[in-house]
Short mmCIF file of C-alpha atoms in Angstrom, two decimals:
data_model
loop_
_atom_site.label_atom_id
_atom_site.label_comp_id
_atom_site.label_asym_id
_atom_site.label_seq_id
_atom_site.Cartn_x
_atom_site.Cartn_y
_atom_site.Cartn_z
CA UNK A 70 139.46 139.87 150.64
CA UNK A 71 142.24 141.63 152.50
CA UNK A 72 145.74 140.88 151.37
CA UNK A 73 147.56 138.68 153.83
CA UNK A 74 150.76 136.74 153.87
CA UNK A 75 149.97 133.09 153.01
CA UNK A 76 150.45 130.71 155.91
CA UNK A 77 151.73 127.22 155.22
CA UNK A 78 149.47 124.25 156.06
CA UNK A 79 151.98 122.98 158.57
CA UNK A 80 151.97 126.25 160.50
CA UNK A 81 148.19 126.41 160.40
CA UNK A 82 147.96 122.89 161.74
CA UNK A 83 150.21 123.94 164.58
CA UNK A 84 148.07 126.93 165.39
CA UNK A 85 144.67 125.26 164.99
CA UNK A 86 144.44 123.84 168.49
CA UNK A 87 146.56 126.43 170.32
CA UNK A 88 144.54 128.21 173.00
CA UNK A 89 147.27 129.22 175.33
CA UNK A 90 151.02 129.67 175.37
CA UNK A 91 151.39 126.37 177.19
CA UNK A 92 149.25 124.57 174.60
CA UNK A 93 151.24 126.24 171.84
CA UNK A 94 154.43 124.89 173.36
CA UNK A 95 152.95 121.38 173.59
CA UNK A 96 151.81 121.43 169.97
CA UNK A 97 155.15 122.77 168.75
CA UNK A 98 156.89 119.84 170.42
CA UNK A 99 154.82 117.38 168.42
CA UNK A 100 154.99 119.02 164.98
CA UNK A 101 156.68 117.46 162.01
CA UNK A 102 160.03 119.00 161.21
CA UNK A 103 159.98 121.48 158.33
CA UNK A 104 161.14 119.20 155.53
CA UNK A 105 159.51 117.11 152.83
CA UNK A 106 157.49 119.48 150.71
CA UNK A 107 159.14 122.55 152.19
CA UNK A 108 162.52 121.27 151.11
CA UNK A 109 161.14 119.88 147.85
CA UNK A 110 158.56 122.03 146.03
CA UNK A 111 155.91 120.02 144.22
CA UNK A 112 156.28 119.68 140.45
CA UNK A 113 153.23 121.85 139.72
CA UNK A 114 154.48 124.83 141.72
CA UNK A 115 151.76 127.29 142.77
CA UNK A 116 149.23 126.10 140.15
CA UNK A 117 146.22 125.02 142.21
CA UNK A 118 144.09 124.31 139.13
CA UNK A 119 145.76 120.91 138.65
CA UNK A 120 145.13 119.50 142.15
CA UNK A 121 142.38 120.83 144.39
CA UNK A 122 143.80 122.92 147.28
CA UNK A 123 142.42 120.79 150.14
CA UNK A 124 143.89 117.57 148.79
CA UNK A 125 147.18 119.34 148.02
CA UNK A 126 147.41 120.83 151.51
CA UNK A 127 146.91 117.46 153.18
CA UNK A 128 149.35 115.78 150.79
CA UNK A 129 152.00 118.26 151.85
CA UNK A 130 151.62 117.10 155.44
CA UNK A 131 151.63 113.49 154.29
CA UNK A 132 154.80 114.15 152.29
CA UNK A 133 156.45 115.60 155.38
CA UNK A 134 155.49 112.49 157.33
CA UNK A 135 157.16 110.21 154.78
CA UNK A 136 160.18 112.51 154.67
CA UNK A 137 160.45 112.10 158.44
CA UNK A 138 160.07 108.32 158.18
CA UNK A 139 162.74 108.25 155.46
CA UNK A 140 163.69 105.15 153.51
CA UNK A 141 163.60 101.84 155.33
CA UNK A 142 162.70 98.18 155.12
CA UNK A 143 159.17 98.76 153.82
CA UNK A 144 160.20 100.61 150.64
CA UNK A 145 163.20 98.90 149.85
CA UNK A 146 158.77 85.86 129.28
CA UNK A 147 157.32 84.89 125.96
CA UNK A 148 160.01 85.48 123.36
CA UNK A 149 161.89 82.68 125.10
CA UNK A 150 159.25 80.05 124.20
CA UNK A 151 158.42 81.28 120.70
CA UNK A 152 160.65 79.03 118.58
CA UNK A 153 159.99 75.69 120.36
CA UNK A 154 156.21 76.23 120.39
CA UNK A 155 156.20 77.14 116.68
CA UNK A 156 158.16 73.97 115.95
CA UNK A 157 155.69 71.80 117.85
CA UNK A 158 152.37 73.39 116.91
CA UNK A 159 153.41 74.59 113.43
CA UNK A 160 151.62 77.95 113.65
CA UNK A 161 152.47 81.54 112.77
CA UNK A 162 154.65 82.81 115.65
CA UNK A 163 153.29 86.39 115.64
CA UNK A 164 149.91 85.05 116.82
CA UNK A 165 151.49 84.35 120.22
CA UNK A 166 152.78 87.93 120.37
CA UNK A 167 149.34 89.17 119.29
CA UNK A 168 147.68 87.26 122.13
CA UNK A 169 150.10 88.81 124.59
CA UNK A 170 149.52 92.29 123.20
CA UNK A 171 145.76 91.92 123.61
CA UNK A 172 146.29 90.83 127.22
CA UNK A 173 148.65 93.76 127.90
CA UNK A 174 146.01 96.16 126.55
CA UNK A 175 143.17 94.75 128.62
CA UNK A 176 145.25 94.60 131.80
CA UNK A 177 146.53 98.14 131.31
CA UNK A 178 142.99 99.53 130.99
CA UNK A 179 141.26 97.47 133.68
CA UNK A 180 143.87 97.62 136.44
CA UNK A 181 145.50 100.94 135.52
CA UNK A 182 142.21 102.81 135.76
CA UNK A 183 140.84 100.41 138.35
CA UNK A 184 143.57 101.13 140.90
CA UNK A 185 142.32 104.74 141.08
CA UNK A 186 138.86 103.40 141.89
CA UNK A 187 139.33 100.17 143.81
CA UNK A 188 142.71 100.90 145.36
CA UNK A 189 146.34 99.98 144.68
CA UNK A 190 146.64 97.02 147.03
CA UNK A 191 143.85 94.87 145.60
CA UNK A 192 144.91 95.50 142.00
CA UNK A 193 148.58 94.77 142.68
CA UNK A 194 147.87 91.44 144.38
CA UNK A 195 145.31 90.42 141.72
CA UNK A 196 147.70 91.02 138.82
CA UNK A 197 150.43 89.00 140.50
CA UNK A 198 148.04 86.10 141.05
CA UNK A 199 146.69 86.19 137.49
CA UNK A 200 150.19 86.15 136.00
CA UNK A 201 151.37 83.18 138.06
CA UNK A 202 148.29 80.96 137.76
CA UNK A 203 147.80 81.34 134.04
CA UNK A 204 151.50 81.04 133.17
CA UNK A 205 151.42 77.64 134.87
CA UNK A 206 148.22 76.77 133.00
CA UNK A 207 149.90 77.76 129.74
CA UNK A 208 152.38 74.93 130.19
CA UNK A 209 149.57 72.41 129.73
CA UNK A 210 148.57 73.75 126.31
CA UNK A 211 147.71 71.00 123.85
CA UNK A 212 147.68 73.23 120.76
CA UNK A 213 148.52 76.71 119.51
CA UNK A 214 145.04 78.10 120.16
CA UNK A 215 145.17 77.11 123.83
CA UNK A 216 148.68 78.51 124.22
CA UNK A 217 147.75 81.87 122.69
CA UNK A 218 144.64 82.01 124.89
CA UNK A 219 146.61 81.35 128.07
CA UNK A 220 149.24 83.88 126.96
CA UNK A 221 146.50 86.47 126.56
CA UNK A 222 145.21 85.88 130.08
CA UNK A 223 148.57 85.83 131.83
CA UNK A 224 149.47 89.00 129.93
CA UNK A 225 146.43 90.70 131.47
CA UNK A 226 148.21 90.27 134.80
CA UNK A 227 151.52 91.58 133.45
CA UNK A 228 149.90 94.51 131.65
CA UNK A 229 147.90 95.41 134.75
CA UNK A 230 150.81 95.15 137.16
CA UNK A 231 153.08 97.66 135.44
CA UNK A 232 150.95 100.83 135.94
CA UNK A 233 150.03 99.80 139.50
CA UNK A 234 153.53 98.84 140.62
CA UNK A 235 155.06 102.26 139.99
CA UNK A 236 152.18 104.04 141.72
CA UNK A 237 152.49 101.83 144.81
CA UNK A 238 156.21 102.47 145.19
CA UNK A 239 156.09 106.21 144.45
CA UNK A 240 153.34 106.84 146.99
CA UNK A 241 155.29 105.34 149.88
CA UNK A 242 158.69 107.03 149.43
CA UNK A 243 159.77 110.47 150.68
CA UNK A 244 160.40 113.19 148.10
CA UNK A 245 164.16 112.93 148.63
CA UNK A 246 164.13 109.32 147.41
CA UNK A 247 161.73 109.46 144.44
CA UNK A 248 164.67 108.79 142.12
CA UNK A 249 164.73 105.22 143.47
CA UNK A 250 161.70 104.48 141.32
CA UNK A 251 164.12 104.66 138.39
CA UNK A 252 166.51 102.20 140.01
CA UNK A 253 163.60 99.92 140.88
CA UNK A 254 163.52 98.87 137.23
CA UNK A 255 166.68 96.86 137.90
CA UNK A 256 164.29 94.09 138.91
CA UNK A 257 162.97 94.11 135.36
CA UNK A 258 166.49 93.38 134.11
CA UNK A 259 167.07 90.81 136.83
CA UNK A 260 163.77 89.20 135.91
CA UNK A 261 164.89 88.95 132.29
CA UNK A 262 168.17 87.42 133.44
CA UNK A 263 166.41 84.88 135.69
CA UNK A 264 164.04 83.98 132.85
CA UNK A 265 166.94 83.58 130.44
CA UNK A 266 168.91 81.43 132.89
CA UNK A 267 165.84 79.25 133.46
CA UNK A 268 165.06 78.95 129.75
CA UNK A 269 168.62 78.27 128.63
CA UNK A 270 169.03 74.74 130.07
CA UNK A 271 165.35 73.79 129.83
CA UNK A 272 164.67 74.82 126.25
CA UNK A 273 168.14 74.06 124.92
CA UNK A 274 168.12 70.51 126.30
CA UNK A 275 164.44 69.56 126.03
CA UNK A 276 163.38 70.97 122.67
CA UNK A 277 163.08 69.76 119.09
CA UNK A 278 165.81 70.77 116.68
CA UNK A 279 163.29 71.70 113.99
CA UNK A 280 159.62 71.57 113.06
CA UNK A 281 160.21 68.62 110.74
CA UNK A 282 159.93 66.06 113.54
CA UNK A 283 158.65 67.62 116.78
CA UNK A 284 156.30 65.44 118.89
CA UNK A 285 155.19 66.70 122.29
CA UNK A 286 157.28 64.23 124.26
CA UNK A 287 160.44 65.58 122.61
CA UNK A 288 159.54 69.21 123.16
CA UNK A 289 158.85 69.63 126.88
CA UNK A 290 161.38 72.38 127.56
CA UNK A 291 159.07 75.36 127.04
CA UNK A 292 156.44 73.68 129.24
CA UNK A 293 158.99 73.14 132.03
CA UNK A 294 159.91 76.80 131.67
CA UNK A 295 156.31 78.03 132.04
CA UNK A 296 155.74 75.73 135.04
CA UNK A 297 158.92 77.00 136.70
CA UNK A 298 158.37 80.67 135.94
CA UNK A 299 154.68 80.60 136.84
CA UNK A 300 155.55 78.79 140.05
CA UNK A 301 158.11 81.46 140.91
CA UNK A 302 155.48 84.18 140.44
CA UNK A 303 153.09 82.28 142.73
CA UNK A 304 155.78 82.04 145.39
CA UNK A 305 156.23 85.81 145.17
CA UNK A 306 152.45 86.29 145.39
CA UNK A 307 152.26 84.13 148.53
CA UNK A 308 155.13 86.03 150.13
CA UNK A 309 153.54 89.37 149.22
CA UNK A 310 150.05 88.42 150.37
CA UNK A 311 150.72 86.33 153.48
CA UNK A 312 154.21 87.29 154.71
CA UNK A 313 154.88 90.93 153.80
CA UNK A 314 151.71 92.95 154.20
CA UNK A 315 151.20 95.53 151.48
CA UNK A 316 149.27 98.48 152.87
CA UNK A 317 146.86 100.53 150.82
CA UNK A 318 148.37 103.75 149.48
CA UNK A 319 147.71 106.60 151.93
CA UNK A 320 147.56 109.04 149.00
CA UNK A 321 144.81 106.96 147.42
CA UNK A 322 142.94 106.81 150.73
CA UNK A 323 143.28 110.54 151.25
CA UNK A 324 141.99 111.14 147.74
CA UNK A 325 138.89 109.14 148.68
CA UNK A 326 138.34 111.21 151.81
CA UNK A 327 139.51 108.43 154.14
CA UNK A 328 142.01 110.52 156.11
CA UNK A 329 141.87 108.42 159.28
CA UNK A 330 142.79 105.26 157.36
CA UNK A 331 145.57 107.09 155.51
CA UNK A 332 147.01 108.35 158.80
CA UNK A 333 146.90 104.85 160.28
CA UNK A 334 148.79 103.43 157.26
CA UNK A 335 151.52 106.06 157.65
CA UNK A 336 151.85 105.17 161.35
CA UNK A 337 152.15 101.47 160.51
CA UNK A 338 154.85 102.14 157.95
CA UNK A 339 156.69 104.31 160.48
CA UNK A 340 156.54 101.55 163.10
CA UNK A 341 157.72 98.98 160.54
CA UNK A 342 160.74 101.21 159.86
CA UNK A 343 161.34 101.70 163.59
CA UNK A 344 160.25 105.34 163.52
CA UNK A 345 157.47 107.43 165.03
CA UNK A 346 155.66 110.23 163.25
CA UNK A 347 154.09 113.31 164.74
CA UNK A 348 151.39 113.86 162.16
CA UNK A 349 147.91 113.98 163.71
CA UNK A 350 144.31 114.05 162.51
CA UNK A 351 144.00 117.55 163.96
CA UNK A 352 146.84 118.79 161.78
CA UNK A 353 145.17 117.37 158.68
CA UNK A 354 141.85 118.96 159.64
CA UNK A 355 143.50 122.33 160.27
CA UNK A 356 145.23 122.18 156.88
CA UNK A 357 141.93 121.30 155.21
CA UNK A 358 140.07 124.16 156.89
CA UNK A 359 142.80 126.61 155.92
CA UNK A 360 142.84 125.47 152.28
CA UNK A 361 139.05 125.73 152.07
CA UNK A 362 139.14 129.23 153.53
CA UNK A 363 141.85 130.43 151.15
CA UNK A 364 140.10 128.85 148.15
CA UNK A 365 136.81 130.35 149.28
CA UNK A 366 135.02 127.15 148.28
CA UNK A 367 136.14 127.26 144.66
CA UNK A 368 138.01 124.45 142.85
CA UNK A 369 137.42 122.11 145.77
CA UNK A 370 136.80 118.62 144.49
CA UNK A 371 134.25 116.41 146.15
CA UNK A 372 135.49 112.99 147.14
CA UNK A 373 133.72 109.66 147.08
CA UNK A 374 134.04 108.12 150.54
CA UNK A 375 132.40 104.80 149.77
CA UNK A 376 134.55 101.91 150.92
CA UNK A 377 132.38 98.86 150.24
CA UNK A 378 130.50 98.22 147.03
CA UNK A 379 128.76 95.34 145.32
CA UNK A 380 129.64 93.99 141.89
CA UNK A 381 127.15 96.18 140.03
CA UNK A 382 128.18 99.29 141.95
CA UNK A 383 131.84 98.49 141.35
CA UNK A 384 131.30 98.41 137.58
CA UNK A 385 129.24 101.61 137.75
CA UNK A 386 132.00 103.33 139.69
CA UNK A 387 134.57 102.28 137.10
CA UNK A 388 132.63 103.57 134.11
CA UNK A 389 131.44 106.76 135.80
CA UNK A 390 134.78 107.53 137.44
CA UNK A 391 136.94 106.94 134.35
CA UNK A 392 135.83 110.14 132.64
CA UNK A 393 136.60 112.23 135.70
CA UNK A 394 140.07 110.75 136.08
CA UNK A 395 140.89 111.17 132.37
CA UNK A 396 139.63 114.76 132.30
CA UNK A 397 141.85 115.64 135.25
CA UNK A 398 144.93 114.67 133.21
CA UNK A 399 144.18 117.60 130.87
CA UNK A 400 143.09 120.10 133.54
CA UNK A 401 145.45 122.87 132.39
CA UNK A 402 147.26 123.63 129.14
CA UNK A 403 150.62 122.72 130.64
CA UNK A 404 149.38 119.44 132.10
CA UNK A 405 147.55 118.67 128.83
CA UNK A 406 150.80 119.24 126.91
CA UNK A 407 152.68 116.99 129.33
CA UNK A 408 150.11 114.21 129.07
CA UNK A 409 149.90 114.46 125.26
CA UNK A 410 153.67 114.34 124.84
CA UNK A 411 153.90 111.34 127.15
CA UNK A 412 151.24 109.53 125.11
CA UNK A 413 153.20 110.09 121.87
CA UNK A 414 156.51 109.16 123.49
CA UNK A 415 155.03 105.91 124.79
CA UNK A 416 153.42 105.26 121.39
CA UNK A 417 156.60 105.77 119.37
CA UNK A 418 158.73 103.80 121.81
CA UNK A 419 156.10 101.07 122.05
CA UNK A 420 155.89 100.67 118.28
CA UNK A 421 159.66 100.73 117.91
CA UNK A 422 160.15 98.22 120.73
CA UNK A 423 157.41 95.93 119.38
CA UNK A 424 158.79 96.05 115.83
CA UNK A 425 162.24 95.26 117.11
CA UNK A 426 161.12 92.41 119.36
CA UNK A 427 158.88 90.86 116.72
CA UNK A 428 161.43 91.05 113.91
CA UNK A 429 164.72 90.57 115.73
CA UNK A 430 164.26 86.80 116.45
CA UNK A 431 163.89 86.16 112.72
CA UNK A 432 166.54 88.75 111.79
CA UNK A 433 169.05 87.32 114.25
CA UNK A 434 168.23 83.75 113.27
CA UNK A 435 168.90 84.66 109.63
CA UNK A 436 172.12 86.52 110.48
CA UNK A 437 173.09 83.82 112.96
CA UNK A 438 172.72 81.20 110.28
CA UNK A 439 174.85 83.36 107.97
CA UNK A 440 177.49 83.61 110.70
CA UNK A 441 177.30 79.88 111.36
CA UNK A 442 176.11 80.15 115.00
CA UNK A 443 172.31 80.06 114.93
CA UNK A 444 172.06 77.19 117.43
CA UNK A 445 169.64 77.21 120.38
CA UNK A 446 172.59 77.15 122.77
CA UNK A 447 174.21 80.26 121.23
CA UNK A 448 170.86 82.06 121.05
CA UNK A 449 170.16 81.66 124.77
CA UNK A 450 173.76 82.30 125.71
CA UNK A 451 173.54 85.64 123.93
CA UNK A 452 170.19 86.33 125.60
CA UNK A 453 171.82 85.85 129.01
CA UNK A 454 174.68 88.17 128.05
CA UNK A 455 172.25 90.88 126.93
CA UNK A 456 170.27 90.51 130.17
CA UNK A 457 173.42 90.90 132.28
CA UNK A 458 174.52 93.97 130.30
CA UNK A 459 171.09 95.57 130.85
CA UNK A 460 171.27 95.40 134.66
CA UNK A 461 173.64 98.38 135.14
CA UNK A 462 171.22 100.45 133.06
CA UNK A 463 168.86 100.98 136.00
CA UNK A 464 171.69 102.18 138.28
CA UNK A 465 173.05 104.44 135.54
CA UNK A 466 169.56 105.87 135.08
CA UNK A 467 169.21 106.49 138.83
CA UNK A 468 172.48 108.44 138.80
CA UNK A 469 171.73 110.42 135.62
CA UNK A 470 168.22 111.58 136.61
CA UNK A 471 169.65 113.40 139.62
CA UNK A 472 172.24 115.27 137.59
CA UNK A 473 171.54 119.00 137.45
CA UNK A 474 171.79 119.48 133.69
CA UNK A 475 170.10 116.20 132.77
CA UNK A 476 167.26 115.40 135.15
CA UNK A 477 164.50 113.02 134.15
CA UNK A 478 163.71 114.63 130.80
CA UNK A 479 167.29 114.93 129.59
CA UNK A 480 168.13 111.38 130.61
CA UNK A 481 165.02 110.03 128.89
CA UNK A 482 165.74 111.96 125.71
CA UNK A 483 169.43 111.01 125.43
CA UNK A 484 168.94 107.32 126.34
CA UNK A 485 166.06 106.97 123.87
CA UNK A 486 168.03 108.55 121.02
CA UNK A 487 171.06 106.35 121.79
CA UNK A 488 168.80 103.29 121.82
CA UNK A 489 167.73 104.15 118.29
CA UNK A 490 171.32 104.77 117.22
CA UNK A 491 172.52 101.38 118.50
CA UNK A 492 169.57 99.72 116.83
CA UNK A 493 170.38 101.31 113.49
CA UNK A 494 174.05 100.45 113.91
CA UNK A 495 173.23 96.77 114.47
CA UNK A 496 172.15 96.43 110.83
CA UNK A 497 175.78 97.04 109.80
CA UNK A 498 177.07 93.97 111.67
CA UNK A 499 179.08 91.60 109.52
CA UNK A 500 180.03 89.13 112.23
CA UNK A 501 178.37 87.45 115.19
CA UNK A 502 180.49 89.33 117.70
CA UNK A 503 179.76 92.68 116.06
CA UNK A 504 176.04 91.97 116.15
CA UNK A 505 176.24 90.97 119.81
CA UNK A 506 178.27 94.09 120.60
CA UNK A 507 175.74 96.47 119.04
CA UNK A 508 172.93 94.68 120.85
CA UNK A 509 174.79 95.00 124.16
CA UNK A 510 174.87 98.76 123.62
CA UNK A 511 171.18 98.68 122.75
CA UNK A 512 170.40 96.61 125.86
CA UNK A 513 172.18 99.09 128.16
CA UNK A 514 170.62 102.27 126.77
CA UNK A 515 167.25 100.56 126.36
CA UNK A 516 167.17 99.71 130.07
CA UNK A 517 168.10 103.29 130.97
CA UNK A 518 165.27 104.52 128.74
CA UNK A 519 162.61 102.21 130.22
CA UNK A 520 163.81 102.91 133.77
CA UNK A 521 163.29 106.64 133.32
CA UNK A 522 160.07 106.32 131.31
CA UNK A 523 158.42 104.09 133.93
CA UNK A 524 159.54 106.49 136.67
CA UNK A 525 158.83 109.89 135.14
CA UNK A 526 155.32 109.03 133.93
CA UNK A 527 153.76 108.44 137.39
CA UNK A 528 155.76 111.36 138.81
CA UNK A 529 154.05 113.75 136.43
CA UNK A 530 150.50 112.77 137.42
CA UNK A 531 148.58 113.73 140.60
CA UNK A 532 148.24 110.74 142.98
CA UNK A 533 144.45 110.81 142.79
CA UNK A 534 144.62 110.14 139.03
CA UNK A 535 148.02 108.43 138.81
CA UNK A 536 146.80 104.95 137.90
CA UNK A 537 144.60 106.34 135.12
CA UNK A 538 147.47 108.50 133.88
CA UNK A 539 149.80 105.49 133.77
CA UNK A 540 147.16 103.55 131.86
CA UNK A 541 146.39 106.30 129.36
CA UNK A 542 150.01 106.92 128.35
CA UNK A 543 150.75 103.20 128.25
CA UNK A 544 147.79 102.62 125.94
CA UNK A 545 149.88 104.10 123.13
CA UNK A 546 152.44 101.40 123.79
CA UNK A 547 149.79 98.67 124.05
CA UNK A 548 148.05 99.63 120.81
CA UNK A 549 151.42 99.69 119.08
CA UNK A 550 152.07 96.20 120.37
CA UNK A 551 148.87 95.10 118.65
CA UNK A 552 149.99 96.33 115.24
CA UNK A 553 153.52 94.94 115.23
CA UNK A 554 152.54 91.21 115.23
CA UNK A 555 149.94 91.86 112.52
CA UNK A 556 152.60 93.53 110.36
CA UNK A 557 154.92 90.60 111.06
CA UNK A 558 152.30 88.16 109.75
CA UNK A 559 152.29 89.76 106.30
CA UNK A 560 155.70 91.45 105.97
CA UNK A 561 159.04 90.14 104.81
CA UNK A 562 160.87 89.11 107.98
CA UNK A 563 164.23 88.72 106.29
CA UNK A 564 164.76 92.43 105.53
CA UNK A 565 166.31 94.98 107.87
CA UNK A 566 163.76 97.69 106.97
CA UNK A 567 161.66 97.19 110.19
CA UNK A 568 164.84 97.62 112.23
CA UNK A 569 165.48 100.95 110.50
CA UNK A 570 161.93 102.07 111.15
CA UNK A 571 162.21 101.07 114.82
CA UNK A 572 165.49 102.98 115.19
CA UNK A 573 163.99 106.12 113.64
CA UNK A 574 160.97 105.93 115.99
CA UNK A 575 163.27 105.78 119.01
CA UNK A 576 165.09 108.89 117.83
CA UNK A 577 161.82 110.81 117.31
CA UNK A 578 160.56 109.79 120.77
CA UNK A 579 163.83 111.00 122.29
CA UNK A 580 163.46 114.41 120.64
CA UNK A 581 159.92 114.72 122.01
CA UNK A 582 161.21 114.05 125.53
CA UNK A 583 163.15 117.33 125.41
CA UNK A 584 159.78 119.15 125.13
CA UNK A 585 158.22 117.82 128.34
CA UNK A 586 157.16 120.91 130.36
CA UNK A 587 157.61 119.51 133.88
CA UNK A 588 160.98 118.41 135.28
CA UNK A 589 160.49 116.28 138.42
CA UNK A 590 164.14 116.40 139.54
CA UNK A 591 164.32 117.99 142.99
CA UNK A 592 160.54 118.30 143.15
CA UNK A 593 157.99 116.34 145.18
CA UNK A 594 155.38 114.36 143.33
CA UNK A 595 151.86 115.30 144.47
#
């Protein structure tokens, strides 16, 4: 093949239908401005072995379209009920955490992988509905078994929503605003604050003082909380489903060979934002033809264009498609290293976080009793304070990830190590205020850490396999969540050893983050 100067997909799409100087002038007037992926190189550089060239070429045009649209209107609970339910049902508290962990695991697998097969929109709406309905149902639990069962099911919704949510947001924003995915986690902190504010008056005023005498009629607070919180989720589901229409991800549609539908979604988003785009089907076709010609037919992935399937076919697609999506996450040595490191980072952080969350209620209750302030009122007051302190973490993370010498990887590493340091330091507290102070530091850095981790993970995966990638790395966290409650059932909950282990795991995870081979700062996610 003769050596030629590579021509960008955008230029090729301009030239594809030009048959005269006049036509060339007309096409030029309707071409996207050179921005988006030309201003922001994709994170994989020139390596076409990670994403097939045709899909990559069309995504570049799609990225330019979203860069032209810009940002606009379109883009823009259980630990709280543990003690009162244990008092009423007289069961081992870690069983409730175990039920949740099982639900998180199932939801992560089914909806994380499923959103690459069935689409983002359906999975997102389904997880929201599941969480709301079964949280409300959990309030009617007559015994511990029923409560743990409901917690498992509502946790399927929560576990499934997390990998889908980040993919949905990332695939609708221009490259220049990808950092906002980090700031988006502020809603996680606000959600914790809302939950704490709801639980504080309900559980503090409508709960038994101890397990010695705790009939159902004297312990309605946690039920009121589940009714209220589940109801709030259902209101959000109704608003999302019936008021604000969530479009299917155009990157997902393009990955399935449904270019016309993807183009229509981009146009709808543009109109919603009061903009018009100049991307056309002809430009996409020209980019595809050029990419196929340059690749000479090699490394071109076939796409499944089926849009409607029955129940049996849907299950077959999930099982047959999972292997392909997983394999793609290890397509090259560099991508395999990135995926492997992310899995271990999620695993270490997940185990540390689960150990901390499973042990800290007992540890704090013991220390609180020693300090003379272990009341329900003080406990929930402190929970509100910690939730408020965590909110600036998302904004701090959004600022840090765009810093030249930090980026995503540096911010993740430093915040994770500091989280471990604050955790270790909390074991030295000799007063209630000192303990609260160390935990405030932990809450701030912990929220920075989760904000970056939830943002950088989907950024590092190709859109076609993003849901599966989110699910695979999060599985380390979910499996760790399974072990922590089991350990809590048989371990001594009054010692600070688990807190030391959790702190050390955070530090190790932070060191691993320095080794991530891709830095998404200033790069466009494919």
